[in-house]
Short mmCIF file of C-alpha atoms and ligand atoms in Angstrom, two decimals:
data_model
loop_
_atom_site.label_atom_id
_atom_site.label_comp_id
_atom_site.label_asym_id
_atom_site.label_seq_id
_atom_site.Cartn_x
_atom_site.Cartn_y
_atom_site.Cartn_z
CA MET A 1 -134.17 103.66 -83.56
CA MET A 2 -131.33 105.71 -83.42
CA ARG A 3 -131.92 108.49 -80.72
CA ALA A 4 -130.77 112.18 -81.74
CA ALA A 5 -127.72 113.40 -79.55
CA THR A 6 -128.77 115.63 -77.10
CA THR A 7 -126.46 118.73 -76.02
CA THR A 8 -126.08 120.32 -73.06
CA THR A 9 -124.46 123.91 -72.77
CA VAL A 10 -121.89 124.20 -69.40
CA PRO A 11 -122.02 127.79 -69.36
CA THR A 12 -118.04 129.05 -69.53
CA ARG A 13 -117.22 131.37 -66.84
CA ARG A 14 -114.39 133.96 -66.96
CA VAL A 15 -112.20 134.82 -63.75
CA ARG A 16 -109.06 137.24 -63.97
CA VAL A 17 -107.15 134.75 -61.42
CA ALA A 18 -107.72 130.87 -61.50
CA ILE A 19 -106.14 129.24 -58.00
CA VAL A 20 -106.18 125.20 -58.27
CA GLY A 21 -105.59 123.79 -55.41
CA ALA A 22 -107.28 125.18 -52.19
CA GLY A 23 -104.32 124.09 -49.51
CA PHE A 24 -101.79 126.19 -47.78
CA SER A 25 -99.98 127.68 -51.20
CA GLY A 26 -103.76 128.25 -52.32
CA ILE A 27 -104.90 130.11 -49.57
CA ALA A 28 -101.71 131.85 -49.55
CA MET A 29 -102.42 133.44 -53.03
CA ALA A 30 -105.85 134.21 -52.45
CA LEU A 31 -104.91 136.57 -49.10
CA ALA A 32 -102.26 137.91 -51.38
CA LEU A 33 -105.07 138.78 -53.89
CA GLU A 34 -107.43 139.79 -51.15
CA ARG A 35 -104.79 142.28 -49.65
CA ALA A 36 -104.36 144.06 -53.32
CA GLY A 37 -108.16 144.26 -53.47
CA HIS A 38 -108.51 141.47 -56.21
CA LEU A 39 -109.75 138.54 -54.73
CA ASP A 40 -113.16 139.23 -56.23
CA ASP A 41 -111.44 138.66 -59.50
CA ALA A 42 -110.15 134.98 -58.44
CA VAL A 43 -111.55 131.77 -58.18
CA ILE A 44 -110.21 128.70 -56.04
CA ILE A 45 -110.87 125.43 -57.55
CA ASP A 46 -110.00 121.99 -55.70
CA ALA A 47 -111.40 118.61 -56.20
CA ALA A 48 -111.82 118.01 -52.73
CA ASP A 49 -115.19 119.59 -51.25
CA GLU A 50 -112.91 121.39 -48.35
CA PHE A 51 -109.89 123.85 -47.85
CA GLY A 52 -107.26 122.16 -46.85
CA GLY A 53 -104.95 120.30 -49.05
CA THR A 54 -102.35 117.79 -47.42
CA TRP A 55 -103.94 118.55 -43.75
CA ARG A 56 -107.10 117.75 -44.92
CA ASP A 57 -106.10 114.45 -46.60
CA ASN A 58 -103.51 113.27 -44.15
CA THR A 59 -105.68 112.06 -41.43
CA TYR A 60 -103.26 108.95 -40.30
CA PRO A 61 -102.70 108.59 -36.34
CA GLY A 62 -100.57 110.47 -35.06
CA ALA A 63 -100.51 112.52 -38.56
CA ALA A 64 -98.74 116.21 -37.47
CA CYS A 65 -96.25 118.76 -38.14
CA ASP A 66 -92.83 118.33 -37.24
CA VAL A 67 -92.25 122.35 -37.65
CA PRO A 68 -93.23 124.64 -34.52
CA SER A 69 -96.64 126.11 -35.81
CA HIS A 70 -95.98 129.70 -35.20
CA LEU A 71 -93.79 129.16 -37.99
CA TYR A 72 -96.30 127.06 -39.99
CA SER A 73 -98.57 129.23 -40.61
CA LEU A 74 -99.23 132.28 -42.85
CA ARG A 75 -97.56 135.14 -41.86
CA ASP A 76 -100.25 137.46 -40.93
CA GLU A 77 -102.59 134.79 -39.18
CA GLU A 78 -102.51 134.78 -35.90
CA TYR A 79 -104.07 131.93 -34.11
CA ASP A 80 -104.30 130.76 -30.41
CA TRP A 81 -102.18 127.50 -30.77
CA PRO A 82 -102.93 125.29 -27.63
CA GLN A 83 -99.33 123.56 -28.61
CA PHE A 84 -95.81 124.24 -30.06
CA TYR A 85 -95.69 121.45 -33.04
CA SER A 86 -98.93 120.86 -33.51
CA GLY A 87 -101.57 117.66 -34.97
CA GLN A 88 -103.48 117.48 -38.24
CA GLY A 89 -106.58 118.22 -36.61
CA ALA A 90 -105.16 121.76 -35.11
CA ILE A 91 -103.80 122.96 -38.38
CA GLN A 92 -106.75 121.63 -40.26
CA ASP A 93 -108.79 123.69 -38.25
CA TYR A 94 -106.47 126.82 -38.27
CA ILE A 95 -106.92 126.47 -41.77
CA LEU A 96 -110.87 126.54 -41.68
CA ASP A 97 -110.31 129.15 -39.21
CA VAL A 98 -108.23 131.60 -41.72
CA VAL A 99 -110.99 130.47 -44.79
CA ALA A 100 -113.50 131.60 -42.37
CA ARG A 101 -112.34 134.83 -41.38
CA HIS A 102 -111.38 135.48 -45.03
CA ASP A 103 -115.24 134.05 -46.31
CA LEU A 104 -113.12 132.17 -48.76
CA ARG A 105 -115.53 129.88 -49.46
CA ARG A 106 -117.34 132.76 -51.20
CA HIS A 107 -114.70 132.17 -54.10
CA ALA A 108 -114.12 128.72 -53.70
CA ARG A 109 -115.53 125.90 -56.45
CA LEU A 110 -114.83 123.05 -54.39
CA GLY A 111 -115.54 119.36 -55.35
CA THR A 112 -114.43 119.10 -58.89
CA GLY A 113 -110.62 118.74 -60.10
CA VAL A 114 -109.42 120.56 -62.84
CA SER A 115 -108.56 117.57 -65.48
CA ARG A 116 -107.01 120.25 -68.06
CA GLN A 117 -105.36 123.65 -68.77
CA GLU A 118 -104.68 125.04 -72.24
CA TRP A 119 -103.31 128.05 -73.57
CA ASP A 120 -104.77 130.04 -76.22
CA ASP A 121 -102.21 132.54 -77.88
CA ALA A 122 -104.99 134.40 -80.03
CA THR A 123 -106.81 135.27 -76.83
CA ALA A 124 -104.32 135.18 -74.04
CA THR A 125 -106.12 132.82 -72.04
CA TRP A 126 -106.10 129.77 -69.78
CA THR A 127 -108.93 127.34 -70.18
CA LEU A 128 -109.63 124.98 -67.54
CA THR A 129 -111.51 122.18 -68.13
CA LEU A 130 -113.08 120.46 -64.71
CA GLU A 131 -113.79 116.97 -64.38
CA ASP A 132 -117.56 117.78 -64.37
CA GLY A 133 -117.32 119.56 -68.18
CA GLU A 134 -117.51 123.10 -66.83
CA GLU A 135 -115.20 125.15 -68.23
CA ILE A 136 -113.62 128.42 -66.91
CA GLU A 137 -111.69 130.64 -68.84
CA ALA A 138 -108.81 132.69 -66.74
CA GLU A 139 -106.18 135.24 -67.95
CA VAL A 140 -103.47 133.78 -65.05
CA VAL A 141 -103.28 130.48 -63.37
CA VAL A 142 -101.82 129.73 -60.06
CA ASN A 143 -100.93 126.27 -59.36
CA GLY A 144 -101.23 125.00 -55.73
CA LEU A 145 -101.30 121.83 -56.00
CA GLY A 146 -98.95 120.60 -53.43
CA PRO A 147 -96.07 118.87 -53.91
CA LEU A 148 -96.72 115.43 -51.63
CA ARG A 149 -100.16 114.55 -53.32
CA ARG A 150 -99.27 112.03 -55.74
CA GLN A 151 -98.79 108.29 -53.53
CA VAL A 152 -96.11 105.78 -54.34
CA LEU A 153 -97.06 102.49 -54.00
CA PRO A 154 -94.03 99.87 -53.63
CA SER A 155 -93.55 97.60 -56.38
CA ILE A 156 -93.74 94.36 -54.61
CA PRO A 157 -95.10 91.13 -56.28
CA GLY A 158 -98.83 90.56 -55.22
CA ARG A 159 -99.82 93.54 -53.84
CA GLU A 160 -103.08 93.50 -55.45
CA ARG A 161 -103.44 89.95 -53.73
CA PHE A 162 -103.71 91.10 -50.02
CA GLU A 163 -106.96 90.44 -48.80
CA GLY A 164 -107.30 92.96 -45.61
CA PRO A 165 -107.21 96.08 -45.33
CA ALA A 166 -104.95 98.15 -47.47
CA PHE A 167 -104.32 101.31 -47.66
CA HIS A 168 -101.30 104.22 -48.62
CA SER A 169 -100.54 106.53 -45.27
CA SER A 170 -102.23 109.42 -46.81
CA GLU A 171 -105.53 107.67 -47.39
CA TRP A 172 -106.29 106.47 -43.80
CA ASP A 173 -108.96 104.41 -43.30
CA PRO A 174 -111.59 105.85 -40.88
CA ASP A 175 -113.33 102.66 -41.06
CA VAL A 176 -110.43 100.08 -39.88
CA ASP A 177 -110.26 99.60 -36.91
CA VAL A 178 -106.63 98.36 -35.77
CA THR A 179 -107.38 97.59 -32.17
CA GLY A 180 -106.25 93.87 -31.49
CA LYS A 181 -104.83 93.59 -35.17
CA ARG A 182 -101.56 92.11 -36.67
CA VAL A 183 -100.35 95.54 -38.30
CA GLY A 184 -97.65 95.69 -40.73
CA ILE A 185 -96.33 99.21 -41.96
CA ILE A 186 -94.22 99.26 -44.91
CA GLY A 187 -91.61 102.75 -44.57
CA THR A 188 -89.95 104.55 -41.93
CA GLY A 189 -90.26 107.96 -43.03
CA ALA A 190 -91.81 111.09 -41.71
CA SER A 191 -95.10 109.67 -41.98
CA ALA A 192 -94.63 105.93 -40.58
CA ILE A 193 -92.69 107.39 -37.38
CA GLN A 194 -95.83 109.36 -36.44
CA ILE A 195 -97.95 106.03 -37.02
CA VAL A 196 -95.82 103.59 -35.24
CA PRO A 197 -96.24 105.12 -31.53
CA ALA A 198 -99.49 106.40 -32.46
CA VAL A 199 -100.94 102.32 -33.16
CA ALA A 200 -98.47 100.32 -31.27
CA ASP A 201 -100.75 100.57 -27.75
CA GLN A 202 -103.72 99.17 -29.52
CA VAL A 203 -102.65 96.25 -32.09
CA ALA A 204 -101.71 93.23 -30.98
CA HIS A 205 -98.91 92.96 -33.16
CA LEU A 206 -97.11 95.50 -35.20
CA THR A 207 -94.40 94.55 -37.90
CA VAL A 208 -92.56 97.78 -39.16
CA PHE A 209 -90.43 97.23 -42.58
CA GLN A 210 -87.22 99.24 -42.57
CA ARG A 211 -85.23 99.42 -46.19
CA THR A 212 -83.05 102.11 -45.08
CA PRO A 213 -82.85 103.80 -41.27
CA SER A 214 -83.27 107.88 -41.04
CA TRP A 215 -81.74 110.22 -38.60
CA VAL A 216 -84.27 111.09 -35.91
CA LEU A 217 -83.84 113.50 -33.52
CA PRO A 218 -85.59 114.49 -30.08
CA ARG A 219 -87.42 117.63 -30.09
CA VAL A 220 -88.94 119.97 -27.32
CA GLU A 221 -92.37 119.37 -26.87
CA ARG A 222 -94.44 121.63 -25.09
CA THR A 223 -98.56 122.02 -24.59
CA PHE A 224 -98.86 125.71 -23.85
CA SER A 225 -100.45 126.40 -20.33
CA PRO A 226 -103.48 128.81 -19.92
CA ALA A 227 -101.47 131.47 -19.25
CA GLU A 228 -98.80 131.36 -21.86
CA ARG A 229 -101.65 131.28 -24.69
CA TRP A 230 -102.88 134.28 -22.79
CA LEU A 231 -99.62 135.97 -23.37
CA LEU A 232 -99.52 134.84 -26.86
CA ARG A 233 -103.15 135.68 -27.68
CA THR A 234 -102.77 139.08 -25.85
CA VAL A 235 -99.48 140.69 -26.10
CA PRO A 236 -98.80 142.36 -29.36
CA GLY A 237 -95.96 140.97 -31.05
CA ALA A 238 -95.98 137.91 -28.65
CA GLN A 239 -96.75 135.50 -31.55
CA ARG A 240 -94.51 137.05 -34.31
CA ALA A 241 -91.68 137.21 -31.73
CA VAL A 242 -91.96 133.31 -31.18
CA ARG A 243 -92.37 133.08 -35.23
CA THR A 244 -89.03 135.28 -35.72
CA THR A 245 -87.34 133.09 -32.93
CA VAL A 246 -87.96 129.95 -34.61
CA ASN A 247 -87.01 130.91 -37.68
CA LEU A 248 -83.63 132.19 -37.08
CA ILE A 249 -83.15 128.96 -35.48
CA VAL A 250 -83.81 126.69 -38.37
CA GLU A 251 -82.02 129.05 -40.92
CA HIS A 252 -79.04 129.11 -38.74
CA VAL A 253 -78.72 126.46 -36.49
CA VAL A 254 -80.49 123.36 -38.73
CA TYR A 255 -79.56 124.56 -42.02
CA ARG A 256 -75.98 124.27 -41.24
CA ILE A 257 -76.54 120.58 -41.21
CA LEU A 258 -77.89 120.94 -44.46
CA ALA A 259 -74.91 122.97 -45.80
CA LEU A 260 -72.67 120.29 -44.30
CA ASP A 261 -71.41 122.31 -41.64
CA GLU A 262 -68.54 119.44 -40.06
CA ARG A 263 -69.71 120.73 -36.12
CA ALA A 264 -73.39 120.66 -37.15
CA GLN A 265 -73.32 117.30 -38.64
CA ARG A 266 -71.44 116.30 -35.80
CA ARG A 267 -74.03 117.82 -33.14
CA ALA A 268 -77.21 116.16 -35.00
CA ILE A 269 -75.53 112.28 -35.44
CA ALA A 270 -74.63 112.92 -31.63
CA LEU A 271 -78.36 113.92 -30.64
CA GLY A 272 -79.72 110.95 -32.67
CA THR A 273 -77.51 108.61 -31.54
CA LYS A 274 -78.73 109.76 -27.45
CA ASN A 275 -82.56 109.67 -29.29
CA ILE A 276 -81.67 105.78 -29.46
CA GLU A 277 -79.98 104.77 -26.82
CA ARG A 278 -82.31 106.57 -24.05
CA SER A 279 -85.16 105.06 -26.17
CA ILE A 280 -84.05 101.04 -27.35
CA ARG A 281 -82.49 98.98 -24.69
CA ASP A 282 -82.10 95.86 -27.15
CA PRO A 283 -78.40 96.80 -28.85
CA GLU A 284 -79.45 94.14 -31.58
CA LEU A 285 -82.31 97.22 -32.21
CA ARG A 286 -80.20 100.03 -31.54
CA ARG A 287 -78.05 98.79 -34.75
CA ALA A 288 -80.83 98.10 -36.85
CA VAL A 289 -81.97 101.91 -36.78
CA THR A 290 -78.83 103.44 -36.59
CA PRO A 291 -78.51 105.43 -39.74
CA SER A 292 -75.20 105.04 -41.90
CA LEU A 293 -76.09 108.35 -44.20
CA THR A 294 -75.00 111.38 -43.95
CA PRO A 295 -78.06 113.32 -41.26
CA GLY A 296 -80.41 115.60 -43.92
CA CYS A 297 -79.58 113.70 -46.76
CA LYS A 298 -82.79 111.81 -46.40
CA ARG A 299 -84.85 114.48 -44.39
CA ILE A 300 -84.36 114.74 -41.39
CA MET A 301 -87.02 113.63 -38.67
CA PHE A 302 -88.16 114.64 -35.15
CA SER A 303 -89.52 112.27 -32.48
CA ASN A 304 -89.52 111.64 -28.52
CA SER A 305 -91.66 108.08 -28.91
CA TYR A 306 -90.72 106.86 -32.24
CA TYR A 307 -87.87 104.25 -30.98
CA ALA A 308 -89.07 103.51 -27.74
CA ALA A 309 -92.68 102.08 -29.51
CA LEU A 310 -90.02 99.80 -31.63
CA ASP A 311 -88.48 98.78 -28.67
CA GLN A 312 -91.63 96.73 -27.05
CA PRO A 313 -92.31 92.77 -27.79
CA HIS A 314 -95.29 92.79 -29.97
CA VAL A 315 -93.60 95.15 -32.29
CA ASP A 316 -90.80 93.53 -34.54
CA LEU A 317 -88.73 95.73 -36.90
CA ASP A 318 -88.07 93.79 -40.28
CA THR A 319 -85.29 94.67 -42.25
CA THR A 320 -84.92 91.54 -44.32
CA GLY A 321 -86.88 93.31 -46.73
CA ILE A 322 -90.45 91.83 -48.19
CA ALA A 323 -90.52 89.62 -51.42
CA GLU A 324 -93.90 88.86 -51.54
CA ILE A 325 -97.00 90.12 -50.71
CA THR A 326 -99.72 87.34 -50.65
CA PRO A 327 -103.52 87.31 -49.65
CA THR A 328 -102.66 86.86 -45.75
CA GLY A 329 -99.58 88.82 -45.04
CA VAL A 330 -96.10 88.79 -46.94
CA VAL A 331 -93.23 86.34 -47.46
CA LEU A 332 -89.67 87.65 -46.20
CA GLY A 333 -86.67 87.44 -48.51
CA ASP A 334 -85.22 84.67 -46.74
CA GLY A 335 -88.71 82.90 -46.63
CA THR A 336 -90.60 83.73 -43.27
CA ALA A 337 -93.91 84.45 -43.52
CA ILE A 338 -95.49 86.92 -41.59
CA ASP A 339 -99.25 86.85 -41.34
CA LEU A 340 -101.11 90.35 -41.34
CA ASP A 341 -104.82 91.67 -40.69
CA VAL A 342 -103.81 95.25 -41.81
CA LEU A 343 -101.19 96.63 -44.56
CA VAL A 344 -99.93 100.17 -44.12
CA TYR A 345 -98.01 101.61 -47.39
CA SER A 346 -96.35 104.64 -45.32
CA THR A 347 -93.90 104.54 -48.63
CA GLY A 348 -94.24 108.32 -49.40
CA PHE A 349 -94.92 110.36 -52.64
CA ASP A 350 -93.50 111.57 -55.90
CA PRO A 351 -92.91 115.08 -56.07
CA HIS A 352 -91.09 115.30 -59.63
CA HIS A 353 -94.97 114.70 -61.30
CA PHE A 354 -97.02 116.89 -59.06
CA TRP A 355 -99.60 118.28 -61.58
CA TYR A 356 -100.24 114.48 -63.00
CA PRO A 357 -102.94 113.31 -64.21
CA MET A 358 -103.61 116.90 -64.93
CA ASP A 359 -102.72 118.27 -68.85
CA ILE A 360 -101.34 121.32 -68.74
CA VAL A 361 -101.06 122.41 -72.57
CA GLY A 362 -98.85 125.99 -73.23
CA GLN A 363 -97.49 127.93 -76.72
CA GLY A 364 -97.51 125.73 -79.36
CA GLY A 365 -99.78 122.64 -78.20
CA VAL A 366 -96.65 121.82 -75.49
CA LYS A 367 -97.66 119.93 -72.97
CA LEU A 368 -95.92 120.42 -69.25
CA GLN A 369 -95.45 116.33 -69.02
CA ASP A 370 -92.88 116.93 -72.18
CA HIS A 371 -91.70 120.11 -71.53
CA TRP A 372 -90.20 118.85 -68.05
CA ALA A 373 -89.56 115.33 -68.93
CA GLU A 374 -85.74 115.64 -67.86
CA ALA A 375 -86.33 117.43 -64.67
CA GLY A 376 -88.94 120.45 -63.27
CA THR A 377 -87.57 123.52 -64.47
CA ALA A 378 -89.21 126.32 -63.15
CA TYR A 379 -87.64 130.35 -63.22
CA MET A 380 -87.97 131.34 -59.68
CA GLY A 381 -89.59 128.17 -58.44
CA THR A 382 -92.74 129.65 -60.35
CA THR A 383 -92.82 130.16 -63.83
CA THR A 384 -91.86 128.50 -66.98
CA PRO A 385 -91.19 128.96 -70.96
CA ARG A 386 -94.22 128.48 -73.02
CA PHE A 387 -96.69 128.89 -70.09
CA PRO A 388 -97.34 132.07 -69.92
CA ASN A 389 -99.35 133.74 -67.18
CA LEU A 390 -98.78 130.18 -65.65
CA PHE A 391 -97.57 129.95 -61.99
CA PHE A 392 -96.56 127.22 -59.35
CA LEU A 393 -96.95 127.71 -55.95
CA LEU A 394 -94.26 125.06 -54.13
CA GLY A 395 -93.37 124.42 -57.53
CA PRO A 396 -89.67 122.94 -58.63
CA ASN A 397 -86.98 123.55 -56.30
CA THR A 398 -88.86 125.14 -53.40
CA GLY A 399 -89.42 122.36 -51.11
CA THR A 400 -87.37 122.53 -47.90
CA GLY A 401 -85.51 120.57 -45.33
CA HIS A 402 -85.26 122.54 -42.50
CA ASN A 403 -87.81 125.53 -42.54
CA SER A 404 -91.75 125.82 -43.33
CA VAL A 405 -92.77 125.73 -46.54
CA VAL A 406 -95.49 128.04 -46.27
CA LEU A 407 -93.01 130.59 -46.14
CA MET A 408 -91.92 129.46 -49.83
CA ALA A 409 -95.69 129.88 -50.69
CA GLU A 410 -95.90 133.29 -49.42
CA ALA A 411 -92.99 134.58 -50.85
CA GLN A 412 -94.03 132.64 -54.06
CA ALA A 413 -97.19 134.52 -53.81
CA ASP A 414 -95.95 137.80 -53.74
CA TYR A 415 -93.85 137.24 -56.70
CA VAL A 416 -97.33 136.48 -58.50
CA MET A 417 -98.51 139.71 -57.34
CA GLY A 418 -95.92 141.40 -58.62
CA ALA A 419 -96.10 139.45 -61.97
CA LEU A 420 -100.41 140.99 -61.96
CA GLU A 421 -99.49 144.17 -61.50
CA TYR A 422 -97.24 144.38 -64.29
CA LEU A 423 -99.82 142.67 -66.45
CA ARG A 424 -102.61 144.97 -65.06
CA SER A 425 -100.36 148.26 -65.81
CA GLY A 426 -101.25 147.14 -69.38
CA ALA A 427 -98.03 146.95 -70.68
CA ALA A 428 -98.23 143.12 -71.80
CA ALA A 429 -101.00 140.87 -72.28
CA TRP A 430 -98.79 137.70 -70.96
CA LEU A 431 -95.53 136.90 -69.88
CA ALA A 432 -93.01 134.04 -69.46
CA PRO A 433 -89.55 133.32 -68.58
CA THR A 434 -87.37 133.63 -71.27
CA ASP A 435 -85.21 130.03 -71.86
CA ALA A 436 -82.02 131.97 -71.40
CA ALA A 437 -83.23 132.91 -67.87
CA THR A 438 -84.62 129.87 -66.65
CA GLU A 439 -81.86 127.64 -67.74
CA ALA A 440 -79.23 129.63 -65.95
CA TYR A 441 -81.72 129.60 -62.85
CA ALA A 442 -81.83 125.52 -63.07
CA GLU A 443 -77.58 125.86 -63.73
CA GLU A 444 -77.37 127.95 -60.50
CA MET A 445 -79.42 125.19 -58.69
CA ALA A 446 -77.65 122.57 -59.87
CA ARG A 447 -74.37 124.00 -59.25
CA ARG A 448 -75.47 125.10 -55.33
CA HIS A 449 -76.73 121.38 -54.91
CA GLU A 450 -73.36 120.35 -55.13
CA ASP A 451 -72.28 121.74 -52.01
CA LEU A 452 -75.19 120.62 -49.73
CA VAL A 453 -76.10 117.27 -48.25
CA TRP A 454 -78.64 115.99 -50.76
CA ALA A 455 -75.64 115.65 -53.06
CA SER A 456 -73.87 113.43 -50.59
CA GLY A 457 -75.07 110.01 -52.11
CA CYS A 458 -77.91 108.72 -50.71
CA GLY A 459 -81.39 108.32 -52.51
CA SER A 460 -84.56 110.50 -51.56
CA TRP A 461 -87.40 111.26 -53.04
CA TYR A 462 -85.38 114.46 -53.27
CA LEU A 463 -84.17 113.43 -56.39
CA ASN A 464 -85.81 112.52 -59.45
CA GLU A 465 -84.97 109.40 -61.77
CA SER A 466 -81.96 110.68 -63.26
CA GLY A 467 -80.53 111.80 -59.82
CA VAL A 468 -81.64 115.91 -60.48
CA ASN A 469 -82.85 117.57 -57.36
CA ASP A 470 -85.57 119.60 -58.62
CA THR A 471 -87.79 119.70 -55.44
CA ILE A 472 -85.38 121.16 -52.57
CA TYR A 473 -84.31 125.27 -52.52
CA PRO A 474 -80.40 125.31 -52.23
CA GLY A 475 -80.18 127.70 -49.86
CA PRO A 476 -82.10 128.85 -46.78
CA VAL A 477 -85.62 130.32 -46.62
CA ARG A 478 -84.36 134.08 -46.30
CA ASP A 479 -82.11 134.13 -49.42
CA PHE A 480 -85.31 132.71 -51.65
CA GLN A 481 -87.74 135.35 -50.09
CA ARG A 482 -85.23 138.05 -50.99
CA ARG A 483 -84.58 136.86 -54.50
CA LEU A 484 -88.26 137.21 -54.92
CA ALA A 485 -89.39 140.10 -53.45
CA ARG A 486 -89.19 141.60 -56.67
CA PHE A 487 -90.92 140.72 -59.99
CA ASP A 488 -87.87 140.79 -62.50
CA VAL A 489 -89.98 141.29 -65.99
CA GLU A 490 -86.47 141.86 -67.32
CA ALA A 491 -86.27 138.10 -67.18
CA TYR A 492 -89.21 137.64 -68.80
CA ASP A 493 -90.98 137.68 -72.62
CA THR A 494 -94.06 139.00 -73.22
CA GLY A 495 -96.59 140.01 -75.75
CA VAL A 496 -99.95 141.47 -76.39
CA ARG A 497 -103.35 139.77 -77.52
P1 NAP B 1 -91.00 108.92 -47.64
O1 NAP B 1 -90.33 109.66 -46.22
O2 NAP B 1 -90.59 109.35 -48.74
O3 NAP B 1 -90.84 107.60 -46.78
C1 NAP B 1 -90.99 106.57 -47.22
C2 NAP B 1 -90.64 105.22 -46.68
O4 NAP B 1 -90.81 104.39 -47.50
C3 NAP B 1 -88.87 105.39 -46.85
O5 NAP B 1 -88.57 104.93 -45.65
C4 NAP B 1 -88.51 104.35 -47.93
O6 NAP B 1 -87.19 103.24 -47.35
C5 NAP B 1 -89.79 103.65 -47.98
N1 NAP B 1 -90.11 102.39 -48.92
C6 NAP B 1 -90.37 103.52 -49.97
N2 NAP B 1 -90.52 101.70 -51.34
C7 NAP B 1 -90.24 100.92 -50.39
C8 NAP B 1 -90.62 99.11 -50.80
N3 NAP B 1 -90.87 99.01 -51.73
N4 NAP B 1 -90.04 99.04 -49.67
C9 NAP B 1 -89.84 99.16 -48.29
N5 NAP B 1 -89.74 100.32 -48.07
C10 NAP B 1 -90.09 101.30 -49.24
O7 NAP B 1 -92.25 109.14 -47.26
P2 NAP B 1 -93.65 109.69 -46.06
O8 NAP B 1 -92.92 109.13 -44.32
O9 NAP B 1 -94.94 109.79 -46.61
O10 NAP B 1 -92.83 111.38 -45.81
C11 NAP B 1 -93.22 112.18 -47.45
C12 NAP B 1 -92.63 113.37 -46.70
O11 NAP B 1 -93.82 114.21 -46.36
C13 NAP B 1 -91.64 113.44 -45.95
O12 NAP B 1 -90.46 113.62 -45.73
C14 NAP B 1 -91.90 114.92 -45.49
O13 NAP B 1 -91.92 116.33 -46.33
C15 NAP B 1 -93.45 115.40 -45.60
N6 NAP B 1 -94.22 114.72 -44.09
C16 NAP B 1 -93.94 116.21 -43.22
C17 NAP B 1 -94.43 115.73 -41.85
C18 NAP B 1 -94.23 116.88 -40.81
O14 NAP B 1 -93.77 116.70 -39.57
N7 NAP B 1 -93.87 117.76 -41.35
C19 NAP B 1 -94.72 113.98 -41.45
C20 NAP B 1 -95.18 113.62 -42.42
C21 NAP B 1 -94.52 113.88 -43.77
P3 NAP B 1 -86.61 104.16 -48.56
O15 NAP B 1 -85.57 105.18 -47.81
O16 NAP B 1 -85.19 103.37 -48.53
O17 NAP B 1 -86.62 105.11 -49.85
#
């Protein structure tokens, strides 16, 4: 006997603004809406059941931010930071504190991801389909998805055969105790150099698989004294002064490394070399970790403990390369077998398809993955033709190799507010950047990149498969902030319902 199908009607909710992503950029957008008195018209959606984005997810041992906390924070949201550089826990506490201060949970729809965003020209509305089947209609969508959410796992043969715990750095399994275990870590990027010193003292044996050494500079660690914390908490402007000073240093000193200033490059090499020499006694290991690439070409990293952790009898740095992963470990290119109990893939992310596997469908049914097939091209890193009223925070060409991405997201949130004000004036129901403005902007990005370190010849996650840098903004952050300070409607096509 056939049973009659039952249909459940899921109510469609309508909002003015849907923010997708509850990490730093989604929160920056929510706060910008709140300042303008429009947060009640918005919903913040996230697949996870907590705010925090990358700082909620990356809980690997040693996870921390190498941008000083007073700069790696939201502009008007001061905090009693315990340290100059903060660990994941302190940053996540900060995020949750900001969420509580502004009662952002009241506007949140957590625990269900968005699987589809589709534009309808007739109604000038986006329909967001959630993974649980609910639909939300929105006049405007702001995607703050985070560029580093799609993990890259190495395509080494045999990966699925490994019988012990194996996971990507961003999915660290808290139930796996590495104490007394033989652990392998593939990769030596920003995540790995934090994991290695954090676990080296617990494990029985650690093998770090390095493909390309990259520059690791020393940094000024500082736990604020009670008196310093009191001053920073109570003296008006003290936190702003620290933030401004750090910002000036990274913009005017660190940025020069990326701009290939010869003196800055020489200084970076000298600092990196000194960091190796003061931490590693073994000449062979010193040679193995010394990079040949131009500083900044792969992300400059900062650590005072990574190299020293490598220079221990129970820690090996392998540079031969893994030929195969077996049920019990790995086999190197020269045939050597290494037995492992736990395998960690600290092999990075794919920022070029940050919205995958979500379907984003714009005017005329065009899909974002086809629209951006060659490279992500967003006008001001924020909007793209044929996707009206759709905004990306930390979208294409908005990363920085020297400063805080929170500043970039905040500049974009202000820009979005300019667009919303225009729409609110009733002058149009939708807006999307013109092809001409977007192409000119993309050409400018490419032209400016020619003079910067990422074009100096090394491969990095900043470049897509065609070698196009569609991740980093090719200039100082202040330049990006300046150009986004005004919403330039003249660069936009507009339409009515
Ligand atoms: P990553 O910097 O992309 O590093 C990935 C590492 O894995 C590289 O050393 C890479 O070697 C290696 N690798 C990839 N595939 C491999 C393979 N098949 N065999 C051997 N090695 C392989 O990734 P990440 O460390 O996760 O960092 C990503 C980004 O997250 C950083 O650049 C940074 O923006 C952010 N992050 C920031 C902080 C912070 O303190 N603010 C901390 C962690 C992460 P190759 O170089 O040879 O490709």
